[in-house]
XYZ file of C-alpha atoms in Angstrom:
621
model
C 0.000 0.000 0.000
C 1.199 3.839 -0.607
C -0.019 6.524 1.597
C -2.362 7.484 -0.623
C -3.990 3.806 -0.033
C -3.486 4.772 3.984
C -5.306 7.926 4.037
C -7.980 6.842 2.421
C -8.257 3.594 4.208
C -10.045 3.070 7.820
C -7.621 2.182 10.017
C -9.585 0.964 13.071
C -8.724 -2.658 13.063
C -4.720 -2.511 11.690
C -4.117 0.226 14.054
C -5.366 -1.891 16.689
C -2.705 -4.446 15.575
C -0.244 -2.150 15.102
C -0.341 -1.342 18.762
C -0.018 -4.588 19.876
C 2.786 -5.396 17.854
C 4.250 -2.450 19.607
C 2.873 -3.073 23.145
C 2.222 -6.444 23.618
C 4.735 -7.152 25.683
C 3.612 -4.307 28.031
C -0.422 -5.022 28.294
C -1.926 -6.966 25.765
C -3.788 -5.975 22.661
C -7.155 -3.750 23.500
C -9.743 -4.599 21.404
C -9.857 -2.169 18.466
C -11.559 1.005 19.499
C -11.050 0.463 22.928
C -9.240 2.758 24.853
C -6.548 1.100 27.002
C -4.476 2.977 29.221
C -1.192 0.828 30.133
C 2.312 1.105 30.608
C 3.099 -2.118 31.053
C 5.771 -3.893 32.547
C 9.434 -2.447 34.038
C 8.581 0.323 31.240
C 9.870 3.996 31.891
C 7.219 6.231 32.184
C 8.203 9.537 32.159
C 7.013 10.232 35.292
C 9.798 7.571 37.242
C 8.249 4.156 37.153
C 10.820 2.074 35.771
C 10.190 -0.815 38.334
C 10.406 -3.773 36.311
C 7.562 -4.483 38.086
C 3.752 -5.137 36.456
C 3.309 -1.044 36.069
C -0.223 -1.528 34.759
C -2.022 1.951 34.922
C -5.242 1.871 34.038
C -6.632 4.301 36.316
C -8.238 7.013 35.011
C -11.441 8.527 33.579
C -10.756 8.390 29.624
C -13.683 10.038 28.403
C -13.553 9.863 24.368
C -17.356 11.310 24.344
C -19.892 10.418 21.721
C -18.059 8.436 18.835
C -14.286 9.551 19.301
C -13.846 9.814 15.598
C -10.065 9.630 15.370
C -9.614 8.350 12.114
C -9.600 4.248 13.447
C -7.927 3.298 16.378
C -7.109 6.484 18.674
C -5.564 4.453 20.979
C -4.712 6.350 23.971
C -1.681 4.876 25.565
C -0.596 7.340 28.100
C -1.522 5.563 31.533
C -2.501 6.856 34.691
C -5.813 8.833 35.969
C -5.348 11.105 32.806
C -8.909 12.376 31.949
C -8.696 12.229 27.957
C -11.831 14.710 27.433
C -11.813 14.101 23.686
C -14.861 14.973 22.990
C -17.905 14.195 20.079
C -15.816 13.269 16.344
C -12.480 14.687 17.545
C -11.168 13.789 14.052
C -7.556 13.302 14.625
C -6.686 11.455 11.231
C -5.542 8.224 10.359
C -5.292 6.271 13.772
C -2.235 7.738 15.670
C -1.496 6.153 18.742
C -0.911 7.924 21.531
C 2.538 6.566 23.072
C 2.775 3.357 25.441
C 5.196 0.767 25.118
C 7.886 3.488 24.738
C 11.184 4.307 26.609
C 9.341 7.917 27.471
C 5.600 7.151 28.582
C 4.776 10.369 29.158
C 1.620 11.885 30.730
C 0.606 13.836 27.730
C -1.857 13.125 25.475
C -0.635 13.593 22.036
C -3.594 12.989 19.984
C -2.164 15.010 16.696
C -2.809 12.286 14.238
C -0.910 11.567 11.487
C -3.655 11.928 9.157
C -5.413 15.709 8.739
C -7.951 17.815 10.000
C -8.476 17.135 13.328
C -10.123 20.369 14.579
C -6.961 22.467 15.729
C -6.280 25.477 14.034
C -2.373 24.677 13.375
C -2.217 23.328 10.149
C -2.621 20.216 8.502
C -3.761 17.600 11.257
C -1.384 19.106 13.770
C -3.379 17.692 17.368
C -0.737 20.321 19.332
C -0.849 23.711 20.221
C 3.310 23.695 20.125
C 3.834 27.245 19.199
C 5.087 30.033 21.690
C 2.134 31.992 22.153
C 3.793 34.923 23.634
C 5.115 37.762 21.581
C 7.931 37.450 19.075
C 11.155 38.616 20.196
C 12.848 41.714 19.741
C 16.504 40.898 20.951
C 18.725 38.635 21.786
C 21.023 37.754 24.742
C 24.161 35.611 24.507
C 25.422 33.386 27.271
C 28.234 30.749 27.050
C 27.501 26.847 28.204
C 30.906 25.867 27.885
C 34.077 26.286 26.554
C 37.599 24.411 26.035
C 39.867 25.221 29.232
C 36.601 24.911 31.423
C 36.605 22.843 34.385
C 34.845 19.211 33.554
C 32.084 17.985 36.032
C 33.109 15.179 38.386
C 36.753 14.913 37.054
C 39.158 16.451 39.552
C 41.493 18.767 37.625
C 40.300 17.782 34.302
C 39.888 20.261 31.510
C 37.816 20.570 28.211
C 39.836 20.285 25.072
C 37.125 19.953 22.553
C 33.326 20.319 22.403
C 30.701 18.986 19.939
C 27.652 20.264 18.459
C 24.787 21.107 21.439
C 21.349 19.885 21.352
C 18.676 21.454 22.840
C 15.380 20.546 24.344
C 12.176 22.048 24.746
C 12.904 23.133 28.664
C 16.355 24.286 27.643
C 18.434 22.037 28.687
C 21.483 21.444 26.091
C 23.395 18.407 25.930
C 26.583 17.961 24.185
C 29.955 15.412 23.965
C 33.293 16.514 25.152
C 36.788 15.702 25.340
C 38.984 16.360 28.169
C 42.473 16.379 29.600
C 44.477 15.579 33.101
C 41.492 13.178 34.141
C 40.177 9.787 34.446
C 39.208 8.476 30.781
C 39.091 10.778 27.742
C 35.833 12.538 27.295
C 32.072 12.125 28.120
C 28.442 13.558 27.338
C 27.445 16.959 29.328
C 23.684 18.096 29.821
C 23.974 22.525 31.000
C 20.041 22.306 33.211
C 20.667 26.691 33.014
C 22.573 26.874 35.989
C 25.085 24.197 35.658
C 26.792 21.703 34.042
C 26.282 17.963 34.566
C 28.174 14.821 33.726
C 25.641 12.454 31.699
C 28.385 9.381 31.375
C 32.171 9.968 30.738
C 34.904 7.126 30.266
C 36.355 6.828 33.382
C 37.425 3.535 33.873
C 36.275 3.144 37.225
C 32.655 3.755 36.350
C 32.891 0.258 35.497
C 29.061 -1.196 35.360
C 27.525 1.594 34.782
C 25.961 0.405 31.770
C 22.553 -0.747 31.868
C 21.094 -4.352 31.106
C 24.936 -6.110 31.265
C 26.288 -8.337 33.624
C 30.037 -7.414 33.426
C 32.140 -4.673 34.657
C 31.956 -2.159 31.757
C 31.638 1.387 31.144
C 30.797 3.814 28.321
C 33.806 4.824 26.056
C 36.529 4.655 25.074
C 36.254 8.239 23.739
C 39.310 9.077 21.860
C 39.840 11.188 18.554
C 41.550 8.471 16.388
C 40.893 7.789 12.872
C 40.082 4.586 13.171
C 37.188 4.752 15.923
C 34.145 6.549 15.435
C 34.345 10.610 16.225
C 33.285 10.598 20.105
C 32.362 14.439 19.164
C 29.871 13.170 16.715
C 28.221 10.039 18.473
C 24.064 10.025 18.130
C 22.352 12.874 20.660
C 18.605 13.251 20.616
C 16.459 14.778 22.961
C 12.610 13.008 23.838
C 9.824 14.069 25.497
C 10.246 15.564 29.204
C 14.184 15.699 29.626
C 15.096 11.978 28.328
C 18.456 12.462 26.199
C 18.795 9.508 23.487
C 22.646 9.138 22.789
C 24.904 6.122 21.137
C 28.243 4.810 22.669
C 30.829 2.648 22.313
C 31.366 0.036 25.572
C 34.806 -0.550 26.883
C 35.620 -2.796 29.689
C 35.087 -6.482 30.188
C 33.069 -7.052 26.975
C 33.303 -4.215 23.830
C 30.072 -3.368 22.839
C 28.044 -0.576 21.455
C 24.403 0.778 21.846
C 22.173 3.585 21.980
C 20.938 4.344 25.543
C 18.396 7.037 27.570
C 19.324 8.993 30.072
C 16.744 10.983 32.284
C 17.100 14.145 33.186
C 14.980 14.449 36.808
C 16.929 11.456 38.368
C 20.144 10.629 35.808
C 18.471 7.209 35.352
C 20.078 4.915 32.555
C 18.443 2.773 30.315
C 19.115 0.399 27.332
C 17.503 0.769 24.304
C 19.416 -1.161 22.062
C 22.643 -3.166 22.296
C 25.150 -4.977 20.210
C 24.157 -8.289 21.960
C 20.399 -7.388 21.900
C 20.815 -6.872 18.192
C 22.678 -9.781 17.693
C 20.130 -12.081 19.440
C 17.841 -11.112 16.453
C 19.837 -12.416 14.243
C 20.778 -15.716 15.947
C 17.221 -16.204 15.823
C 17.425 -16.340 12.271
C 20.475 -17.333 11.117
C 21.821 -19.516 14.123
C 25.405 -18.699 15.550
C 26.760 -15.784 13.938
C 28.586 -12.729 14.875
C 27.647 -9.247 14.266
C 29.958 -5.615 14.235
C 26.931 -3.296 13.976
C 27.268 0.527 13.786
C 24.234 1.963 15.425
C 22.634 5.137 13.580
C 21.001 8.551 14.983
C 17.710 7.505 16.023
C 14.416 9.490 16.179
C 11.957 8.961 19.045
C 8.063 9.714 19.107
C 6.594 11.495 21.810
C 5.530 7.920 23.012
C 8.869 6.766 23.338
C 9.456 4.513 20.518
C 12.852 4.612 18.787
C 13.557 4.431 15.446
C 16.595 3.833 13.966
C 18.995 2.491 11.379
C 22.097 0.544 10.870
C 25.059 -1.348 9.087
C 26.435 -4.370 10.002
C 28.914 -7.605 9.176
C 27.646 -10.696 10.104
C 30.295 -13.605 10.404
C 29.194 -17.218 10.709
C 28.134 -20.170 8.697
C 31.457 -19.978 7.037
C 30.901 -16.777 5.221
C 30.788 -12.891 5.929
C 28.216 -10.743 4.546
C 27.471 -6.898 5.502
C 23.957 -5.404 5.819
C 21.784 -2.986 6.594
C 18.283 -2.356 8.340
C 15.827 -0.517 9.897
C 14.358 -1.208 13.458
C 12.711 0.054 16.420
C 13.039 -0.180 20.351
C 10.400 0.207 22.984
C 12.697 -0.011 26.100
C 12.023 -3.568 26.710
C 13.084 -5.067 23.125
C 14.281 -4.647 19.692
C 11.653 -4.929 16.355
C 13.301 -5.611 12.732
C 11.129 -3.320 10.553
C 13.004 -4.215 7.282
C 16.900 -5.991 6.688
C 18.503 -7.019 3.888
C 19.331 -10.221 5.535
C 16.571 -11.620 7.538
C 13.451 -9.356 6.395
C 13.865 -8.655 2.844
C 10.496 -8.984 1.840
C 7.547 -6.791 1.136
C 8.443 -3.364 -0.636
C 5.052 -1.572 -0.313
C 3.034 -1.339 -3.353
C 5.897 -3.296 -5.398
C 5.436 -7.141 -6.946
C 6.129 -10.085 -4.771
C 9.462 -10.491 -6.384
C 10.836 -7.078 -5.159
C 13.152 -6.868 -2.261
C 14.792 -4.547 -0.138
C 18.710 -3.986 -0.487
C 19.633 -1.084 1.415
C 19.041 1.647 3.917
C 19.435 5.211 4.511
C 21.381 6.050 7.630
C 19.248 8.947 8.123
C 15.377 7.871 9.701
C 12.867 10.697 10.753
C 9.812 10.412 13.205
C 6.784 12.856 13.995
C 5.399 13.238 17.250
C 2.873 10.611 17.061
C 5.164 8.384 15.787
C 4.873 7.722 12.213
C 8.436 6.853 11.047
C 9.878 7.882 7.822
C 12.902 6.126 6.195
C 14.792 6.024 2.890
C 16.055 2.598 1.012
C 16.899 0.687 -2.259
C 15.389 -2.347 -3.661
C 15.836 -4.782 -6.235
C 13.358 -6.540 -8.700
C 10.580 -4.167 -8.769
C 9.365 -1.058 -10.419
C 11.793 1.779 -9.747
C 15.144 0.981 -7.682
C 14.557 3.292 -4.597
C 12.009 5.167 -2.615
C 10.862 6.556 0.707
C 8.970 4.763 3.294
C 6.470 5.719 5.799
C 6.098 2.840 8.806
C 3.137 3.378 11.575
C 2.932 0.760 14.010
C 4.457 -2.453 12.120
C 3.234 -1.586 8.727
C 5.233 -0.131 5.956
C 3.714 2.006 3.186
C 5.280 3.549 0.338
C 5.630 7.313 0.780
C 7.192 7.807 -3.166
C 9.579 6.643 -5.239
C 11.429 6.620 -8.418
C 9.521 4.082 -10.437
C 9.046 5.517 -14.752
C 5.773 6.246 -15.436
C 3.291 6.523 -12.698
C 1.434 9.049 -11.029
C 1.289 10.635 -8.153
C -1.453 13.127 -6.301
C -0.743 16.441 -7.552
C 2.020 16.060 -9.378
C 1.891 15.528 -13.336
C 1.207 12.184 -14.874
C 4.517 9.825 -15.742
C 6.638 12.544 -13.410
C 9.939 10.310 -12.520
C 10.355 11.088 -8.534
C 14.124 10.283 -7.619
C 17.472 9.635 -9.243
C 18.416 6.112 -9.955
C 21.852 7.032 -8.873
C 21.689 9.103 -5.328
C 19.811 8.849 -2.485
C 16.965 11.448 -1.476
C 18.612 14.914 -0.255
C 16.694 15.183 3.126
C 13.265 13.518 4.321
C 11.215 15.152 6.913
C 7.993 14.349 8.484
C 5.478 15.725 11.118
C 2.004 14.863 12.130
C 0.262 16.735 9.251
C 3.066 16.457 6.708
C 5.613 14.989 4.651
C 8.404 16.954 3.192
C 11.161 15.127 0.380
C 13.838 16.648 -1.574
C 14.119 15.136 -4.921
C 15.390 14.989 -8.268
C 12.112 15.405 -10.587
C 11.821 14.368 -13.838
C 8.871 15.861 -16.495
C 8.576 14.980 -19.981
C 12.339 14.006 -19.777
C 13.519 17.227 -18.003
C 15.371 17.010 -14.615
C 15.279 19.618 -12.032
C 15.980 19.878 -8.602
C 13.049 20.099 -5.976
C 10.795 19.720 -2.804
C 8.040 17.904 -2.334
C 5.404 18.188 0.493
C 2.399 16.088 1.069
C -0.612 16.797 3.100
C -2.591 14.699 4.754
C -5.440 17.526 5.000
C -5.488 17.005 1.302
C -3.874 13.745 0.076
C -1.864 15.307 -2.373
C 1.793 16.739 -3.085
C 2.813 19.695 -3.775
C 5.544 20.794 -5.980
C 7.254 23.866 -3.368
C 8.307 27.097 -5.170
C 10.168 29.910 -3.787
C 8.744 33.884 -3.940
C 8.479 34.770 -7.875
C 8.122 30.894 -9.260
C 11.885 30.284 -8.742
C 12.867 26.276 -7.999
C 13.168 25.395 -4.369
C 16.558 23.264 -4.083
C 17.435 22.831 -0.593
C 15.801 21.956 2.259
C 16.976 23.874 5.928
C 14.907 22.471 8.643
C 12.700 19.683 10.013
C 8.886 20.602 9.469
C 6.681 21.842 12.344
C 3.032 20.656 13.113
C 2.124 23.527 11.226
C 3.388 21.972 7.825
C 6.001 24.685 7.905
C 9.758 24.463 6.886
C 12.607 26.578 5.316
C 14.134 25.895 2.239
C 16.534 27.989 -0.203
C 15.160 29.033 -3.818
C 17.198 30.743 -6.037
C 19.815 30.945 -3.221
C 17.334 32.509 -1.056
C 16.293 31.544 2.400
C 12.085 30.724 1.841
C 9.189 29.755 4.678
C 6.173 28.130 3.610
C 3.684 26.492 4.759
C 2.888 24.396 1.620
C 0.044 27.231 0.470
C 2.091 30.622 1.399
C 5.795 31.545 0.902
C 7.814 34.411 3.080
C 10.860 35.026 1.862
C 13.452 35.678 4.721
C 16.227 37.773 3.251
C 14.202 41.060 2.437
C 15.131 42.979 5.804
C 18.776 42.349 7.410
C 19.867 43.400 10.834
C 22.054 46.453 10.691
C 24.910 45.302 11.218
C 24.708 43.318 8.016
C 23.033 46.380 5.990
C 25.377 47.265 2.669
C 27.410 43.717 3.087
C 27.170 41.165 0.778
C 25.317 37.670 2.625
C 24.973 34.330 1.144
C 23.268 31.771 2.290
C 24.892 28.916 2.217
C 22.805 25.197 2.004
C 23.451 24.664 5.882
C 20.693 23.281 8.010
C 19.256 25.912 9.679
C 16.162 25.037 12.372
C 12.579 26.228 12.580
C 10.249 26.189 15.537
C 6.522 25.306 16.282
C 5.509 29.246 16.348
C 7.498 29.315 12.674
C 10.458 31.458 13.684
C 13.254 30.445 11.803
C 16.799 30.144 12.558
C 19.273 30.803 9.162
C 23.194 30.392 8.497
C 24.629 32.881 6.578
C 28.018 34.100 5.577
C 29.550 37.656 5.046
C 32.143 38.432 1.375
C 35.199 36.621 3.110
C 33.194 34.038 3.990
C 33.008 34.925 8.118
C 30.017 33.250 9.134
C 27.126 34.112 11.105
C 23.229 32.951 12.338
C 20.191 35.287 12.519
C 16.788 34.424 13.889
C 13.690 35.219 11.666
C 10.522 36.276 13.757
C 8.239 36.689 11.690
C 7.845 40.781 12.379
C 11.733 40.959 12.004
C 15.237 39.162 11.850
C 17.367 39.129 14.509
C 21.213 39.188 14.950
C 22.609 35.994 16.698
C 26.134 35.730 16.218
C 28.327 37.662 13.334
C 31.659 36.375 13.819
C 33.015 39.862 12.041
C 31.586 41.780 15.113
C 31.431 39.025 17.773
C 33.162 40.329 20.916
C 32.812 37.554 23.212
C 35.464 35.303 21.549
C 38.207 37.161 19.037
C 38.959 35.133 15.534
C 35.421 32.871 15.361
C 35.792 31.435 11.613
C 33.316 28.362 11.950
C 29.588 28.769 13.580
C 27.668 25.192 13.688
C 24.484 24.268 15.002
C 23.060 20.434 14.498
C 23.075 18.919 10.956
C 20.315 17.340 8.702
C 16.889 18.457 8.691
C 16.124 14.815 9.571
C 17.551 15.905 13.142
C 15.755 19.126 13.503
C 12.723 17.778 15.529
C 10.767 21.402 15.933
C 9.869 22.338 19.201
C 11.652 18.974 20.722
C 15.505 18.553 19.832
C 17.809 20.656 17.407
C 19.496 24.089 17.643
C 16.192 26.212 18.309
C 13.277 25.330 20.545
C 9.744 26.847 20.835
C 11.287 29.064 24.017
C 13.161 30.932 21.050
C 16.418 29.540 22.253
C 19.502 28.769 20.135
C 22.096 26.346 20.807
C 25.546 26.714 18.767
C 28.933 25.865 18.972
C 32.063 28.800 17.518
C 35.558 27.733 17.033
C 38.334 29.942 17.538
C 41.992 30.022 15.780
C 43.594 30.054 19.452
C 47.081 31.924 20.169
C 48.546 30.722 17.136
C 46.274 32.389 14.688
C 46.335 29.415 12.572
C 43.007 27.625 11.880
C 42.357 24.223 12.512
C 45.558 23.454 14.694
C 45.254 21.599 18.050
C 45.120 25.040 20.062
C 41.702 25.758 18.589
C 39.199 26.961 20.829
C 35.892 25.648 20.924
C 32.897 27.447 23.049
C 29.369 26.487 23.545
C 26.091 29.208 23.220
C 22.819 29.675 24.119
C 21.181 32.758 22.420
C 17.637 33.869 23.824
C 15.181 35.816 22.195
C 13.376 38.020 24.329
C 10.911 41.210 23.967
């Protein structure tokens, strides 16, 4: 089935199985159309109740009124005496569920569907009022997180010597990987609450089991800049709902390893959500006694707490060695395959029996609800490679590049997709779908974005102010259907009707100089302010936050008085990792995270005695 089959398609009874797929080892299956409020068992729910005990909540008053018309399914997941005043035909789309079964249960019920029009005035099925309702900001004040020489948390002596790119989360809190000198281990992962600095995990040997869900002696790390080990300063960071940080690590001590884990901000609890052995175990299951060297990919999380993420791997065993690739999720408790090219090949949406998936994207994104979006190849079918949408256990096709078809809204036979490179950026949210593409009409190639809406079950070809081609997309997409994207090498917001362009009024100290914009993600938040790169003739670089009334100076690194001799500015990468309003550079608080390097005393860029600072920028009125 495509999307277009999903929208149109009551989804009562498979989103009813799509839960318990997803929760059944927490409660059971409800019934479809039954509202069942459990957490299940030793699940983390947001509000401390990782017991590993039977944490069955089904207190609480769910009212869902007269016909809760939610599209199929509205299965409200979020446990505990929440009173879920729905209302009469609270049309929330096609069958979101409502968290449960996820590493961050939280008491909030998300009921913005991933299908349209379901009463709020925010767009195209958005179920949230995210945006900052209070006025748009009229300045900005700076103040540094951290910066190399700095004193590092719980390591006597120790100082920074390099800093990664922050992450921010809706309540501020910014979270970032370090290295270090004169201490125990090499470096670690930092979360700055506003008024100070705390140590998440660091590799200090004698944090030995530490790590959650092992039986041996071993701690996270070894982080160490070497070529041949993964960049510790670039290792997975995502925030979830209500302070939980998702990050990836290698394990050092007793038994090497590597996983992605959570870590919770009110009471620095640890948990697994996926592990080499876990992993492995899945494939033992299918293939018997083989070994696996798996890399683990940035995951996405819903506002339910379930993870979704990719990876590469070698399998040895059975007297051969193959690699792979894949596509799974996590609840906490255990690890789904979604798709692999070695043990779940099958079943390429809307393709014949004979097709078959051969590789994935390392790049996944997730909207609040928990739709996942992914990208991958395939062999034997129509077309050689598309984009996927999975909700609950099912997969759908999304698009993809097979010759003559059509697709809603856009013109018959149009080719969606290169045969030879992978989609630019894929971005989802609760009311929309956003994919850059190569496009091909009547033989003609160009370079574009496509967004579908659920509201209206078609896509839409984006164009930037005066009809010129939009080529680039900057952020993630809000619950408004909103994103930035450059045109004609000009910053663009739309909301998939309208287009702003964001260039037409600079801050002063930029008036009469001559600013590019340069195809670097940028961020955008739930109120649709928008947070741009840009760079100055000399190429000095520089962020400024649009407002919508105004733009706003951040940083210029020409004028920036703080820190002499700033030549790079960078905020968090991808659009797939700009989750607006929830992780990224900018959150609905109009806050900006960034990180400046320095030449240091030597004057020389990109020697050792670089300096590297961290920033939070504020708007305020």
């Amino acid at each position: 089935m495509s999307i277009a089959d999903l929208r149109s398609t009551p989804m009562r009874v498979l989103h009813g199985l799509v839960v318990c797929a997803l929760v059944a080892v927490l409660t059971g299956c409800p019934p479809p159309g039954q509202n069942n409020n459990g957490n299940g068992s030793g699940n983390d729910n947001a509000v401390g109740n990782n017991n590993g005990t039977d944490n069955t909540n089904s207190g609480g008053s769910n009212d869902n009124g007269a016909g809760n018309a939610n599209g199929g399914g509205n299965t409200n997941q979020n446990g505990g005496a929440n009173d879920n005043n729905n209302g009469s035909g609270n049309d929330n789309g096609s069958g979101n569920d409502n968290g449960g079964g996820g590493i961050e249960n939280a008491n909030s019920n998300n009921n913005g569907g991933s299908g349209g029009g379901n009463g709020n005035d925010n767009g195209d099925g958005n179920g949230n009022d995210n945006g900052n309702d209070g006025p748009a900001p009229t300045g900005v004040v700076l103040e540094m997180v951290a910066m190399t020489g700095d004193a590092v948390p719980e390591q006597s002596g120790a100082r920074f010597t390099r800093l990664g790119v922050p992450v921010v989360d809706a309540a501020g809190r910014v979270a970032f990987w370090g290295l270090f000198e004169n201490g125990l281990g090499n470096g670690g992962l930092y979360v700055w609450d506003g008024s100070q600095l705390d140590r998440v995990v660091d590799d200090d040997p004698q944090s030995a089991g530490i790590v959650p869900s092992r039986d041996t002696d071993d701690f996270f790390g070894t982080f160490v800049a070497d070529a041949n080990l993964p960049d510790p300063l670039a290792l997975a960071l995502v925030w979830g709902s209500e302070g939980r940080l998702l990050f990836a690590s290698p394990i050092d001590g007793e038994t090497d390893s590597t996983g992605i884990y959570r870590w919770r901000a009110s009471d620095s609890d640890l948990v697994r959500v996926a592990d080499l052995e876990q992993f492995t175990q899945l494939f033992r299951d299918e293939l018997g006694n083989v070994a696996l060297f798996n890399n683990f990919r940035q995951p996405a999380v819903s506002d339910g707490g379930i993870v979704l993420f990719a990876s590469s791997y070698t399998l040895a065993g059975n007297g051969s060695i193959s690699s792979g690739s894949g596509v799974f999720t996590s609840n906490g408790l255990s690890v789904t395959t979604i798709r692999d090219t070695q043990i779940s090949r099958e079943s390429v949406p809307d393709q014949s029996s004979n097709a078959i998936f051969a590789g994935f994207d390392s790049l996944t994104a997730q909207n609040p609800a928990g739709d996942g979006l992914f990208q991958a190849v395939y062999a034997g079918g129509r077309g050689s490679r598309g984009v996927f949408l999975l909700r609950g256990s099912e997969v759908f096709r999304v698009i993809d590049n097979r010759p003559n078809s059509s697709f809603p809204g856009l013109p018959a036979g149009a080719i969606v997709g290169s045969t030879n490179a992978r989609y630019p950026a894929i971005s989802t949210s609760n009311g929309a779908i956003v994919v850059v593409t190569e496009l091909t009409v009547n033989g003609q190639a160009r370079d574009t974005i496509l967004r579908w809406s659920w509201a209206t079950g078609e896509w839409t070809e984006i164009v930037g102010v005066g009809g010129t081609d939009a080529d680039t997309l900057l952020s993630g997409v809000n619950e408004s259907g909103e994103f930035i994207f450059l045109a004609n090498d000009r910053p663009n917001l739309t909301d998939g009707q309208t287009v702003r362009v964001l260039d037409g009024s600079l801050p002063a100290p930029l008036a009469g100089n001559t600013i590019d914009w340069p195809a670097t993600t940028g961020a955008i938040n739930s109120a649709g302010r928008a947070l741009l790169h840009y760079t100055r003739s000399g190429g000095r670089p520089g962020l400024v936050m649009f407002t919508g009334a105004q733009t706003l100076l951040v940083i210029d690194s020409a004028t920036f008085a703080v820190l002499d001799d700033v030549f790079e500015v960078t905020t968090v990468s991808a659009p797939e990792r700009d989750r607006p309003g929830r992780s990224g550079a900018f959150n609905d608080r109009d806050e900006v995270v960034f990180l400046v390097r320095t030449d240091g005393a030597d004057d020389i860029q990109g020697n050792d005695d670089d300096e590297f600072a961290i920033f939070i920028a504020r708007g305020e009125s």
